[in-house]
C-alpha positions in Angstrom: 73.5 116.1 114.5 74.7 116.6 111.0 72.8 119.9 110.8 73.6 121.3 113.9 77.4 120.5 113.3 77.4 121.9 109.9 79.2 125.3 109.3 77.9 127.7 106.6 80.3 130.2 105.1 77.8 133.3 104.8 79.9 135.5 103.1 80.2 132.9 99.9 76.7 132.4 99.9 75.8 136.3 100.2 78.5 136.4 97.1 76.9 133.8 95.5 73.1 135.2 95.0 74.2 139.1 94.6 76.7 138.0 91.6 74.7 135.3 89.8 71.6 135.5 87.9 69.5 134.0 90.8 67.4 136.5 91.3 66.0 136.8 87.9 62.8 135.3 88.6 62.3 138.5 91.2 62.1 140.6 87.9 59.7 138.2 85.6 57.7 138.4 89.4 58.1 142.5 89.8 56.7 142.8 85.7 54.0 140.5 86.2 52.9 142.4 89.4 52.8 145.4 87.1 50.6 144.1 85.0 52.8 142.6 82.2 51.8 139.2 80.9 53.8 136.3 82.8 54.4 135.1 79.5 55.9 138.7 78.2 57.6 139.4 81.6 59.5 135.8 81.5 60.8 136.8 77.8 61.8 140.4 78.7 64.1 138.6 81.6 65.4 136.4 79.6 66.8 139.4 77.1 68.1 141.3 80.3 69.7 138.2 81.6 71.3 138.1 78.2 72.2 141.4 78.5 74.1 141.1 81.9 75.6 138.1 80.7 77.2 140.0 77.8 78.5 142.7 79.6 79.7 140.8 82.3 76.9 142.5 84.8 75.2 141.5 87.7 71.4 142.4 87.7 72.0 145.2 90.3 74.7 146.7 88.0 72.1 147.1 85.4 71.2 151.0 84.9 67.8 151.8 85.8 68.0 153.6 82.1 68.8 150.2 80.7 66.1 148.3 82.6 63.7 150.8 81.4 64.4 150.0 77.7 63.4 146.4 78.4 59.9 147.4 79.7 58.5 150.8 80.3 56.9 148.6 83.4 60.2 148.9 85.3 61.2 151.4 87.4 63.4 152.2 90.4 61.6 150.1 92.9 62.8 146.9 90.8 66.6 147.4 92.8 64.2 146.6 96.1 62.9 143.3 94.5 66.6 142.9 94.0 67.5 142.2 97.4 68.1 138.3 98.3 66.7 139.2 101.9 63.6 140.5 100.6 62.8 137.8 97.8 63.6 135.2 100.8 60.9 137.0 102.8 58.4 137.4 99.7 57.8 133.7 99.4 55.2 132.7 102.1 53.9 129.3 101.3 54.9 126.0 103.4 58.0 124.6 102.3 58.9 128.1 100.9 62.0 130.0 102.1 60.4 132.9 104.3 62.0 132.8 107.5 59.0 132.4 109.5 58.1 129.2 107.4 61.2 127.9 107.8 61.5 128.3 111.3 57.8 126.3 111.3 59.6 123.9 109.3 62.2 123.4 112.0 59.8 123.3 114.8 57.7 120.6 113.0 61.0 118.1 112.9 61.6 118.9 116.6 
């Protein structure tokens, strides 16, 4: 009953994921996919977030040249990985945010 009557402010939700650093883990995953050891990818991601915070930038506001200065492995496709929709769709395990997995969980509860 509670879920059925819950109202979500989707505008505010979208703003929250696009203005903060929630997608920082996507950068680390991106670098790992490009062959960077995860420990190094995590360190680089920390530097990127620190730069963003120091300059009051969102992750999508950092220029490609600046991203590239943190790692030569970063190319223009980084911005594809910083899309919140892609982020939730990429997760494909039980309990994840993937829409298909969420639908399955809801079916299981009904």
